[in-house]
C-alpha cells in the first residue's frame, strides 16, 4: 500500500516541475518577442561624505600597583603511626548443628492381581458388517403432465464490420525548443 502512495507523490512532483518549466519557458519567449523596453534611468551618484576626523587618543590610565606576594602555607607536623583500625577479635565458635532425624521409608501398597484395562488396538476391534438394503420407494401414480412449450428461437444478429484502424505515423513532428534563442 505504501508503494502506490510514493508513486503518486512522485507523479505529482514530476507534473509540477514540468508545468513550472513550461510556464517559465513561455514567459521567457514572451519577453523576447515583446518590443524592446526603454532604457532604465541610471541612479544618480550620491555625494560622498567627507573624511571623518581622527579619533582622539585615550588618556593614560594609572597602572595598577603590584600585588603583595601570597603568604606561604605552613607545613603541618606528620602524625605518628596510627593504631590499627580493628583490634584483634576472638573468633566465635558456633554450637554444632543438630543431626537430621531419619524419616521412615514409605512403601507402596501392593498391586492388585487383575491388571488395569487396556485400550483396544485397531486389530482387535470388530469388523463392520454390511448395512441392510434400503426399502424400495413406493411407486407414485403417473399423472398426465402438459407438454413443456418450446422456447422461441432468438434471431441471429450480425454485427457490421469494424472500421479500419488508422495507421500510426512513423515520423513524428519535431517540437521546437522551448529555450530562448541564444543572445549575440
mmCIF file of the C-alpha atoms, coordinates in Angstrom:
data_MODEL
# 
_entry.id   MODEL 
# 
loop_
_atom_site.group_PDB 
_atom_site.id 
_atom_site.type_symbol 
_atom_site.label_atom_id 
_atom_site.label_alt_id 
_atom_site.label_comp_id 
_atom_site.label_asym_id 
_atom_site.label_entity_id 
_atom_site.label_seq_id 
_atom_site.pdbx_PDB_ins_code 
_atom_site.Cartn_x 
_atom_site.Cartn_y 
_atom_site.Cartn_z 
_atom_site.occupancy 
_atom_site.B_iso_or_equiv 
_atom_site.pdbx_formal_charge 
_atom_site.auth_seq_id 
_atom_site.auth_comp_id 
_atom_site.auth_asym_id 
_atom_site.auth_atom_id 
_atom_site.pdbx_PDB_model_num 
ATOM 1   C CA . UNK A 1 1   ? 0.000   0.000   0.000   1.00 0.00 ? 1   UNK A CA 1 
ATOM 2   C CA . UNK A 1 2   ? 2.938   2.337   0.649   1.00 0.00 ? 2   UNK A CA 1 
ATOM 3   C CA . UNK A 1 3   ? 4.463   1.943   -2.825  1.00 0.00 ? 3   UNK A CA 1 
ATOM 4   C CA . UNK A 1 4   ? 1.441   3.349   -4.718  1.00 0.00 ? 4   UNK A CA 1 
ATOM 5   C CA . UNK A 1 5   ? 1.371   6.353   -2.349  1.00 0.00 ? 5   UNK A CA 1 
ATOM 6   C CA . UNK A 1 6   ? 5.054   7.067   -3.100  1.00 0.00 ? 6   UNK A CA 1 
ATOM 7   C CA . UNK A 1 7   ? 4.442   6.667   -6.820  1.00 0.00 ? 7   UNK A CA 1 
ATOM 8   C CA . UNK A 1 8   ? 1.527   9.074   -6.637  1.00 0.00 ? 8   UNK A CA 1 
ATOM 9   C CA . UNK A 1 9   ? 3.665   11.655  -4.827  1.00 0.00 ? 9   UNK A CA 1 
ATOM 10  C CA . UNK A 1 10  ? 6.441   11.282  -7.430  1.00 0.00 ? 10  UNK A CA 1 
ATOM 11  C CA . UNK A 1 11  ? 3.939   11.747  -10.271 1.00 0.00 ? 11  UNK A CA 1 
ATOM 12  C CA . UNK A 1 12  ? 2.637   14.966  -8.663  1.00 0.00 ? 12  UNK A CA 1 
ATOM 13  C CA . UNK A 1 13  ? 6.175   16.324  -8.158  1.00 0.00 ? 13  UNK A CA 1 
ATOM 14  C CA . UNK A 1 14  ? 7.091   15.463  -11.756 1.00 0.00 ? 14  UNK A CA 1 
ATOM 15  C CA . UNK A 1 15  ? 3.937   17.093  -13.141 1.00 0.00 ? 15  UNK A CA 1 
ATOM 16  C CA . UNK A 1 16  ? 4.512   20.221  -11.027 1.00 0.00 ? 16  UNK A CA 1 
ATOM 17  C CA . UNK A 1 17  ? 8.125   20.566  -12.178 1.00 0.00 ? 17  UNK A CA 1 
ATOM 18  C CA . UNK A 1 18  ? 7.156   20.180  -15.845 1.00 0.00 ? 18  UNK A CA 1 
ATOM 19  C CA . UNK A 1 19  ? 4.332   22.708  -15.561 1.00 0.00 ? 19  UNK A CA 1 
ATOM 20  C CA . UNK A 1 20  ? 6.559   25.344  -13.938 1.00 0.00 ? 20  UNK A CA 1 
ATOM 21  C CA . UNK A 1 21  ? 9.274   24.738  -16.567 1.00 0.00 ? 21  UNK A CA 1 
ATOM 22  C CA . UNK A 1 22  ? 6.761   25.223  -19.394 1.00 0.00 ? 22  UNK A CA 1 
ATOM 23  C CA . UNK A 1 23  ? 5.355   28.373  -17.780 1.00 0.00 ? 23  UNK A CA 1 
ATOM 24  C CA . UNK A 1 24  ? 8.839   29.842  -17.351 1.00 0.00 ? 24  UNK A CA 1 
ATOM 25  C CA . UNK A 1 25  ? 9.744   28.997  -20.956 1.00 0.00 ? 25  UNK A CA 1 
ATOM 26  C CA . UNK A 1 26  ? 6.590   30.658  -22.243 1.00 0.00 ? 26  UNK A CA 1 
ATOM 27  C CA . UNK A 1 27  ? 7.267   33.737  -20.124 1.00 0.00 ? 27  UNK A CA 1 
ATOM 28  C CA . UNK A 1 28  ? 10.835  33.962  -21.448 1.00 0.00 ? 28  UNK A CA 1 
ATOM 29  C CA . UNK A 1 29  ? 9.626   33.625  -25.041 1.00 0.00 ? 29  UNK A CA 1 
ATOM 30  C CA . UNK A 1 30  ? 7.005   36.337  -24.425 1.00 0.00 ? 30  UNK A CA 1 
ATOM 31  C CA . UNK A 1 31  ? 9.667   38.671  -23.077 1.00 0.00 ? 31  UNK A CA 1 
ATOM 32  C CA . UNK A 1 32  ? 11.918  38.006  -26.071 1.00 0.00 ? 32  UNK A CA 1 
ATOM 33  C CA . UNK A 1 33  ? 9.107   38.701  -28.516 1.00 0.00 ? 33  UNK A CA 1 
ATOM 34  C CA . UNK A 1 34  ? 7.964   41.872  -26.729 1.00 0.00 ? 34  UNK A CA 1 
ATOM 35  C CA . UNK A 1 35  ? 9.098   45.232  -28.139 1.00 0.00 ? 35  UNK A CA 1 
ATOM 36  C CA . UNK A 1 36  ? 12.314  46.472  -26.640 1.00 0.00 ? 36  UNK A CA 1 
ATOM 37  C CA . UNK A 1 37  ? 11.874  48.189  -23.333 1.00 0.00 ? 37  UNK A CA 1 
ATOM 38  C CA . UNK A 1 38  ? 13.082  51.765  -22.757 1.00 0.00 ? 38  UNK A CA 1 
ATOM 39  C CA . UNK A 1 39  ? 16.393  52.200  -21.048 1.00 0.00 ? 39  UNK A CA 1 
ATOM 40  C CA . UNK A 1 40  ? 16.240  52.211  -17.285 1.00 0.00 ? 40  UNK A CA 1 
ATOM 41  C CA . UNK A 1 41  ? 17.499  55.570  -15.976 1.00 0.00 ? 41  UNK A CA 1 
ATOM 42  C CA . UNK A 1 42  ? 20.774  55.355  -14.172 1.00 0.00 ? 42  UNK A CA 1 
ATOM 43  C CA . UNK A 1 43  ? 20.880  56.035  -10.486 1.00 0.00 ? 43  UNK A CA 1 
ATOM 44  C CA . UNK A 1 44  ? 22.217  59.466  -9.571  1.00 0.00 ? 44  UNK A CA 1 
ATOM 45  C CA . UNK A 1 45  ? 25.507  59.445  -7.767  1.00 0.00 ? 45  UNK A CA 1 
ATOM 46  C CA . UNK A 1 46  ? 25.237  60.435  -4.164  1.00 0.00 ? 46  UNK A CA 1 
ATOM 47  C CA . UNK A 1 47  ? 27.722  62.874  -2.632  1.00 0.00 ? 47  UNK A CA 1 
ATOM 48  C CA . UNK A 1 48  ? 30.477  61.125  -0.756  1.00 0.00 ? 48  UNK A CA 1 
ATOM 49  C CA . UNK A 1 49  ? 30.822  62.093  2.913   1.00 0.00 ? 49  UNK A CA 1 
ATOM 50  C CA . UNK A 1 50  ? 33.942  63.936  3.924   1.00 0.00 ? 50  UNK A CA 1 
ATOM 51  C CA . UNK A 1 51  ? 36.644  62.047  5.735   1.00 0.00 ? 51  UNK A CA 1 
ATOM 52  C CA . UNK A 1 52  ? 35.931  61.585  9.391   1.00 0.00 ? 52  UNK A CA 1 
ATOM 53  C CA . UNK A 1 53  ? 38.203  63.327  11.916  1.00 0.00 ? 53  UNK A CA 1 
ATOM 54  C CA . UNK A 1 54  ? 40.690  61.035  13.620  1.00 0.00 ? 54  UNK A CA 1 
ATOM 55  C CA . UNK A 1 55  ? 39.728  59.533  16.959  1.00 0.00 ? 55  UNK A CA 1 
ATOM 56  C CA . UNK A 1 56  ? 41.207  61.325  19.986  1.00 0.00 ? 56  UNK A CA 1 
ATOM 57  C CA . UNK A 1 57  ? 43.916  59.389  21.795  1.00 0.00 ? 57  UNK A CA 1 
ATOM 58  C CA . UNK A 1 58  ? 42.891  57.686  25.004  1.00 0.00 ? 58  UNK A CA 1 
ATOM 59  C CA . UNK A 1 59  ? 44.202  59.323  28.151  1.00 0.00 ? 59  UNK A CA 1 
ATOM 60  C CA . UNK A 1 60  ? 46.914  57.450  30.010  1.00 0.00 ? 60  UNK A CA 1 
ATOM 61  C CA . UNK A 1 61  ? 45.299  55.480  32.802  1.00 0.00 ? 61  UNK A CA 1 
ATOM 62  C CA . UNK A 1 62  ? 47.210  54.814  36.040  1.00 0.00 ? 62  UNK A CA 1 
ATOM 63  C CA . UNK A 1 63  ? 48.835  51.406  36.157  1.00 0.00 ? 63  UNK A CA 1 
ATOM 64  C CA . UNK A 1 64  ? 47.657  49.133  38.990  1.00 0.00 ? 64  UNK A CA 1 
ATOM 65  C CA . UNK A 1 65  ? 50.104  48.705  41.846  1.00 0.00 ? 65  UNK A CA 1 
ATOM 66  C CA . UNK A 1 66  ? 51.954  45.430  42.151  1.00 0.00 ? 66  UNK A CA 1 
ATOM 67  C CA . UNK A 1 67  ? 50.146  42.914  44.329  1.00 0.00 ? 67  UNK A CA 1 
ATOM 68  C CA . UNK A 1 68  ? 51.851  41.738  47.538  1.00 0.00 ? 68  UNK A CA 1 
ATOM 69  C CA . UNK A 1 69  ? 53.194  38.178  47.463  1.00 0.00 ? 69  UNK A CA 1 
ATOM 70  C CA . UNK A 1 70  ? 50.912  35.429  48.750  1.00 0.00 ? 70  UNK A CA 1 
ATOM 71  C CA . UNK A 1 71  ? 51.769  34.091  52.213  1.00 0.00 ? 71  UNK A CA 1 
ATOM 72  C CA . UNK A 1 72  ? 53.242  30.615  52.219  1.00 0.00 ? 72  UNK A CA 1 
ATOM 73  C CA . UNK A 1 73  ? 51.246  27.711  53.621  1.00 0.00 ? 73  UNK A CA 1 
ATOM 74  C CA . UNK A 1 74  ? 52.756  26.416  56.874  1.00 0.00 ? 74  UNK A CA 1 
ATOM 75  C CA . UNK A 1 75  ? 53.803  22.785  56.897  1.00 0.00 ? 75  UNK A CA 1 
ATOM 76  C CA . UNK A 1 76  ? 51.837  20.575  59.259  1.00 0.00 ? 76  UNK A CA 1 
ATOM 77  C CA . UNK A 1 77  ? 53.576  18.061  61.527  1.00 0.00 ? 77  UNK A CA 1 
ATOM 78  C CA . UNK A 1 78  ? 53.286  14.462  60.345  1.00 0.00 ? 78  UNK A CA 1 
ATOM 79  C CA . UNK A 1 79  ? 51.164  12.291  62.696  1.00 0.00 ? 79  UNK A CA 1 
ATOM 80  C CA . UNK A 1 80  ? 52.748  9.313   64.375  1.00 0.00 ? 80  UNK A CA 1 
ATOM 81  C CA . UNK A 1 81  ? 51.760  5.831   63.331  1.00 0.00 ? 81  UNK A CA 1 
ATOM 82  C CA . UNK A 1 82  ? 48.055  5.309   63.881  1.00 0.00 ? 82  UNK A CA 1 
ATOM 83  C CA . UNK A 1 83  ? 46.778  2.375   65.939  1.00 0.00 ? 83  UNK A CA 1 
ATOM 84  C CA . UNK A 1 84  ? 45.181  -0.427  63.915  1.00 0.00 ? 84  UNK A CA 1 
ATOM 85  C CA . UNK A 1 85  ? 41.597  0.303   62.900  1.00 0.00 ? 85  UNK A CA 1 
ATOM 86  C CA . UNK A 1 86  ? 40.184  -3.023  64.126  1.00 0.00 ? 86  UNK A CA 1 
ATOM 87  C CA . UNK A 1 87  ? 41.529  -4.644  67.273  1.00 0.00 ? 87  UNK A CA 1 
ATOM 88  C CA . UNK A 1 88  ? 42.047  -8.383  67.115  1.00 0.00 ? 88  UNK A CA 1 
ATOM 89  C CA . UNK A 1 89  ? 38.759  -10.032 67.957  1.00 0.00 ? 89  UNK A CA 1 
ATOM 90  C CA . UNK A 1 90  ? 38.389  -13.578 69.149  1.00 0.00 ? 90  UNK A CA 1 
ATOM 91  C CA . UNK A 1 91  ? 36.775  -15.898 66.684  1.00 0.00 ? 91  UNK A CA 1 
ATOM 92  C CA . UNK A 1 92  ? 33.371  -17.004 67.952  1.00 0.00 ? 92  UNK A CA 1 
ATOM 93  C CA . UNK A 1 93  ? 32.620  -20.679 67.699  1.00 0.00 ? 93  UNK A CA 1 
ATOM 94  C CA . UNK A 1 94  ? 29.131  -21.826 66.852  1.00 0.00 ? 94  UNK A CA 1 
ATOM 95  C CA . UNK A 1 95  ? 27.486  -24.810 68.511  1.00 0.00 ? 95  UNK A CA 1 
ATOM 96  C CA . UNK A 1 96  ? 27.219  -27.896 66.295  1.00 0.00 ? 96  UNK A CA 1 
ATOM 97  C CA . UNK A 1 97  ? 24.058  -28.283 64.232  1.00 0.00 ? 97  UNK A CA 1 
ATOM 98  C CA . UNK A 1 98  ? 21.646  -30.994 65.400  1.00 0.00 ? 98  UNK A CA 1 
ATOM 99  C CA . UNK A 1 99  ? 21.562  -34.036 63.134  1.00 0.00 ? 99  UNK A CA 1 
ATOM 100 C CA . UNK A 1 100 ? 18.579  -34.515 60.844  1.00 0.00 ? 100 UNK A CA 1 
ATOM 101 C CA . UNK A 1 101 ? 16.227  -37.198 62.144  1.00 0.00 ? 101 UNK A CA 1 
ATOM 102 C CA . UNK A 1 102 ? 15.794  -40.274 59.950  1.00 0.00 ? 102 UNK A CA 1 
ATOM 103 C CA . UNK A 1 103 ? 12.347  -40.393 58.394  1.00 0.00 ? 103 UNK A CA 1 
ATOM 104 C CA . UNK A 1 104 ? 10.585  -43.723 57.890  1.00 0.00 ? 104 UNK A CA 1 
ATOM 105 C CA . UNK A 1 105 ? 10.646  -45.029 54.334  1.00 0.00 ? 105 UNK A CA 1 
ATOM 106 C CA . UNK A 1 106 ? 7.224   -45.079 52.672  1.00 0.00 ? 106 UNK A CA 1 
ATOM 107 C CA . UNK A 1 107 ? 6.251   -48.302 50.948  1.00 0.00 ? 107 UNK A CA 1 
ATOM 108 C CA . UNK A 1 108 ? 3.782   -48.505 48.077  1.00 0.00 ? 108 UNK A CA 1 
ATOM 109 C CA . UNK A 1 109 ? 0.700   -50.659 48.504  1.00 0.00 ? 109 UNK A CA 1 
ATOM 110 C CA . UNK A 1 110 ? 0.809   -53.979 46.632  1.00 0.00 ? 110 UNK A CA 1 
ATOM 111 C CA . UNK A 1 111 ? -0.510  -54.028 43.066  1.00 0.00 ? 111 UNK A CA 1 
ATOM 112 C CA . UNK A 1 112 ? -3.946  -55.629 42.506  1.00 0.00 ? 112 UNK A CA 1 
ATOM 113 C CA . UNK A 1 113 ? -3.973  -59.069 40.962  1.00 0.00 ? 113 UNK A CA 1 
ATOM 114 C CA . UNK A 1 114 ? -6.127  -58.054 37.990  1.00 0.00 ? 114 UNK A CA 1 
ATOM 115 C CA . UNK A 1 115 ? -4.393  -55.663 35.549  1.00 0.00 ? 115 UNK A CA 1 
ATOM 116 C CA . UNK A 1 116 ? -5.885  -52.340 34.501  1.00 0.00 ? 116 UNK A CA 1 
ATOM 117 C CA . UNK A 1 117 ? -7.958  -52.387 31.287  1.00 0.00 ? 117 UNK A CA 1 
ATOM 118 C CA . UNK A 1 118 ? -6.037  -51.530 28.174  1.00 0.00 ? 118 UNK A CA 1 
ATOM 119 C CA . UNK A 1 119 ? -7.153  -49.516 25.162  1.00 0.00 ? 119 UNK A CA 1 
ATOM 120 C CA . UNK A 1 120 ? -8.154  -51.919 22.349  1.00 0.00 ? 120 UNK A CA 1 
ATOM 121 C CA . UNK A 1 121 ? -5.966  -51.774 19.282  1.00 0.00 ? 121 UNK A CA 1 
ATOM 122 C CA . UNK A 1 122 ? -7.262  -51.352 15.744  1.00 0.00 ? 122 UNK A CA 1 
ATOM 123 C CA . UNK A 1 123 ? -6.748  -55.031 15.004  1.00 0.00 ? 123 UNK A CA 1 
ATOM 124 C CA . UNK A 1 124 ? -8.841  -56.123 17.943  1.00 0.00 ? 124 UNK A CA 1 
ATOM 125 C CA . UNK A 1 125 ? -11.881 -54.003 17.051  1.00 0.00 ? 125 UNK A CA 1 
ATOM 126 C CA . UNK A 1 126 ? -14.874 -55.804 15.491  1.00 0.00 ? 126 UNK A CA 1 
ATOM 127 C CA . UNK A 1 127 ? -15.190 -55.587 11.716  1.00 0.00 ? 127 UNK A CA 1 
ATOM 128 C CA . UNK A 1 128 ? -18.147 -53.528 10.436  1.00 0.00 ? 128 UNK A CA 1 
ATOM 129 C CA . UNK A 1 129 ? -20.857 -55.505 8.717   1.00 0.00 ? 129 UNK A CA 1 
ATOM 130 C CA . UNK A 1 130 ? -22.708 -54.527 5.589   1.00 0.00 ? 130 UNK A CA 1 
ATOM 131 C CA . UNK A 1 131 ? -25.802 -52.419 6.128   1.00 0.00 ? 131 UNK A CA 1 
ATOM 132 C CA . UNK A 1 132 ? -29.170 -53.866 5.150   1.00 0.00 ? 132 UNK A CA 1 
ATOM 133 C CA . UNK A 1 133 ? -30.551 -52.511 1.866   1.00 0.00 ? 133 UNK A CA 1 
ATOM 134 C CA . UNK A 1 134 ? -32.989 -49.617 1.987   1.00 0.00 ? 134 UNK A CA 1 
ATOM 135 C CA . UNK A 1 135 ? -36.644 -50.420 1.317   1.00 0.00 ? 135 UNK A CA 1 
ATOM 136 C CA . UNK A 1 136 ? -37.826 -49.578 -2.166  1.00 0.00 ? 136 UNK A CA 1 
ATOM 137 C CA . UNK A 1 137 ? -39.741 -46.334 -2.547  1.00 0.00 ? 137 UNK A CA 1 
ATOM 138 C CA . UNK A 1 138 ? -43.460 -46.785 -3.256  1.00 0.00 ? 138 UNK A CA 1 
ATOM 139 C CA . UNK A 1 139 ? -44.423 -46.193 -6.858  1.00 0.00 ? 139 UNK A CA 1 
ATOM 140 C CA . UNK A 1 140 ? -46.181 -42.893 -7.426  1.00 0.00 ? 140 UNK A CA 1 
ATOM 141 C CA . UNK A 1 141 ? -49.133 -42.709 -9.798  1.00 0.00 ? 141 UNK A CA 1 
ATOM 142 C CA . UNK A 1 142 ? -48.167 -41.121 -13.086 1.00 0.00 ? 142 UNK A CA 1 
ATOM 143 C CA . UNK A 1 143 ? -50.150 -38.001 -13.769 1.00 0.00 ? 143 UNK A CA 1 
ATOM 144 C CA . UNK A 1 144 ? -50.522 -36.613 -17.206 1.00 0.00 ? 144 UNK A CA 1 
ATOM 145 C CA . UNK A 1 145 ? -48.293 -33.581 -17.379 1.00 0.00 ? 145 UNK A CA 1 
ATOM 146 C CA . UNK A 1 146 ? -48.849 -30.943 -20.042 1.00 0.00 ? 146 UNK A CA 1 
ATOM 147 C CA . UNK A 1 147 ? -46.060 -30.785 -22.596 1.00 0.00 ? 147 UNK A CA 1 
ATOM 148 C CA . UNK A 1 148 ? -43.373 -28.183 -21.948 1.00 0.00 ? 148 UNK A CA 1 
ATOM 149 C CA . UNK A 1 149 ? -43.655 -25.427 -24.506 1.00 0.00 ? 149 UNK A CA 1 
ATOM 150 C CA . UNK A 1 150 ? -40.518 -24.896 -26.517 1.00 0.00 ? 150 UNK A CA 1 
ATOM 151 C CA . UNK A 1 151 ? -38.733 -21.600 -26.152 1.00 0.00 ? 151 UNK A CA 1 
ATOM 152 C CA . UNK A 1 152 ? -38.937 -19.225 -29.086 1.00 0.00 ? 152 UNK A CA 1 
ATOM 153 C CA . UNK A 1 153 ? -35.733 -19.052 -31.034 1.00 0.00 ? 153 UNK A CA 1 
ATOM 154 C CA . UNK A 1 154 ? -33.799 -15.797 -30.874 1.00 0.00 ? 154 UNK A CA 1 
ATOM 155 C CA . UNK A 1 155 ? -32.994 -14.105 -34.154 1.00 0.00 ? 155 UNK A CA 1 
ATOM 156 C CA . UNK A 1 156 ? -29.340 -14.189 -35.193 1.00 0.00 ? 156 UNK A CA 1 
ATOM 157 C CA . UNK A 1 157 ? -27.704 -10.785 -35.070 1.00 0.00 ? 157 UNK A CA 1 
ATOM 158 C CA . UNK A 1 158 ? -24.931 -9.892  -37.419 1.00 0.00 ? 158 UNK A CA 1 
ATOM 159 C CA . UNK A 1 159 ? -22.567 -7.129  -36.489 1.00 0.00 ? 159 UNK A CA 1 
ATOM 160 C CA . UNK A 1 160 ? -21.431 -4.639  -39.110 1.00 0.00 ? 160 UNK A CA 1 
ATOM 161 C CA . UNK A 1 161 ? -17.706 -4.816  -39.853 1.00 0.00 ? 161 UNK A CA 1 
ATOM 162 C CA . UNK A 1 162 ? -15.465 -2.638  -37.721 1.00 0.00 ? 162 UNK A CA 1 
ATOM 163 C CA . UNK A 1 163 ? -13.964 0.425   -39.386 1.00 0.00 ? 163 UNK A CA 1 
ATOM 164 C CA . UNK A 1 164 ? -10.345 0.157   -40.345 1.00 0.00 ? 164 UNK A CA 1 
ATOM 165 C CA . UNK A 1 165 ? -7.923  1.354   -37.691 1.00 0.00 ? 165 UNK A CA 1 
ATOM 166 C CA . UNK A 1 166 ? -5.855  4.390   -38.676 1.00 0.00 ? 166 UNK A CA 1 
ATOM 167 C CA . UNK A 1 167 ? -2.193  3.707   -39.112 1.00 0.00 ? 167 UNK A CA 1 
ATOM 168 C CA . UNK A 1 168 ? 0.319   5.203   -36.729 1.00 0.00 ? 168 UNK A CA 1 
ATOM 169 C CA . UNK A 1 169 ? 2.663   7.672   -38.411 1.00 0.00 ? 169 UNK A CA 1 
ATOM 170 C CA . UNK A 1 170 ? 6.241   6.520   -38.465 1.00 0.00 ? 170 UNK A CA 1 
ATOM 171 C CA . UNK A 1 171 ? 7.772   10.006  -38.387 1.00 0.00 ? 171 UNK A CA 1 
ATOM 172 C CA . UNK A 1 172 ? 6.769   12.364  -35.625 1.00 0.00 ? 172 UNK A CA 1 
ATOM 173 C CA . UNK A 1 173 ? 6.799   16.124  -35.984 1.00 0.00 ? 173 UNK A CA 1 
ATOM 174 C CA . UNK A 1 174 ? 9.601   17.781  -34.092 1.00 0.00 ? 174 UNK A CA 1 
ATOM 175 C CA . UNK A 1 175 ? 8.779   20.173  -31.291 1.00 0.00 ? 175 UNK A CA 1 
ATOM 176 C CA . UNK A 1 176 ? 10.702  23.443  -31.420 1.00 0.00 ? 176 UNK A CA 1 
ATOM 177 C CA . UNK A 1 177 ? 12.954  24.056  -28.467 1.00 0.00 ? 177 UNK A CA 1 
ATOM 178 C CA . UNK A 1 178 ? 11.341  25.938  -25.612 1.00 0.00 ? 178 UNK A CA 1 
ATOM 179 C CA . UNK A 1 179 ? 14.629  27.526  -24.621 1.00 0.00 ? 179 UNK A CA 1 
ATOM 180 C CA . UNK A 1 180 ? 15.134  31.156  -25.668 1.00 0.00 ? 180 UNK A CA 1 
ATOM 181 C CA . UNK A 1 181 ? 17.324  31.710  -28.727 1.00 0.00 ? 181 UNK A CA 1 
ATOM 182 C CA . UNK A 1 182 ? 20.989  32.355  -27.968 1.00 0.00 ? 182 UNK A CA 1 
ATOM 183 C CA . UNK A 1 183 ? 21.912  36.001  -27.487 1.00 0.00 ? 183 UNK A CA 1 
ATOM 184 C CA . UNK A 1 184 ? 24.595  37.538  -29.723 1.00 0.00 ? 184 UNK A CA 1 
# 
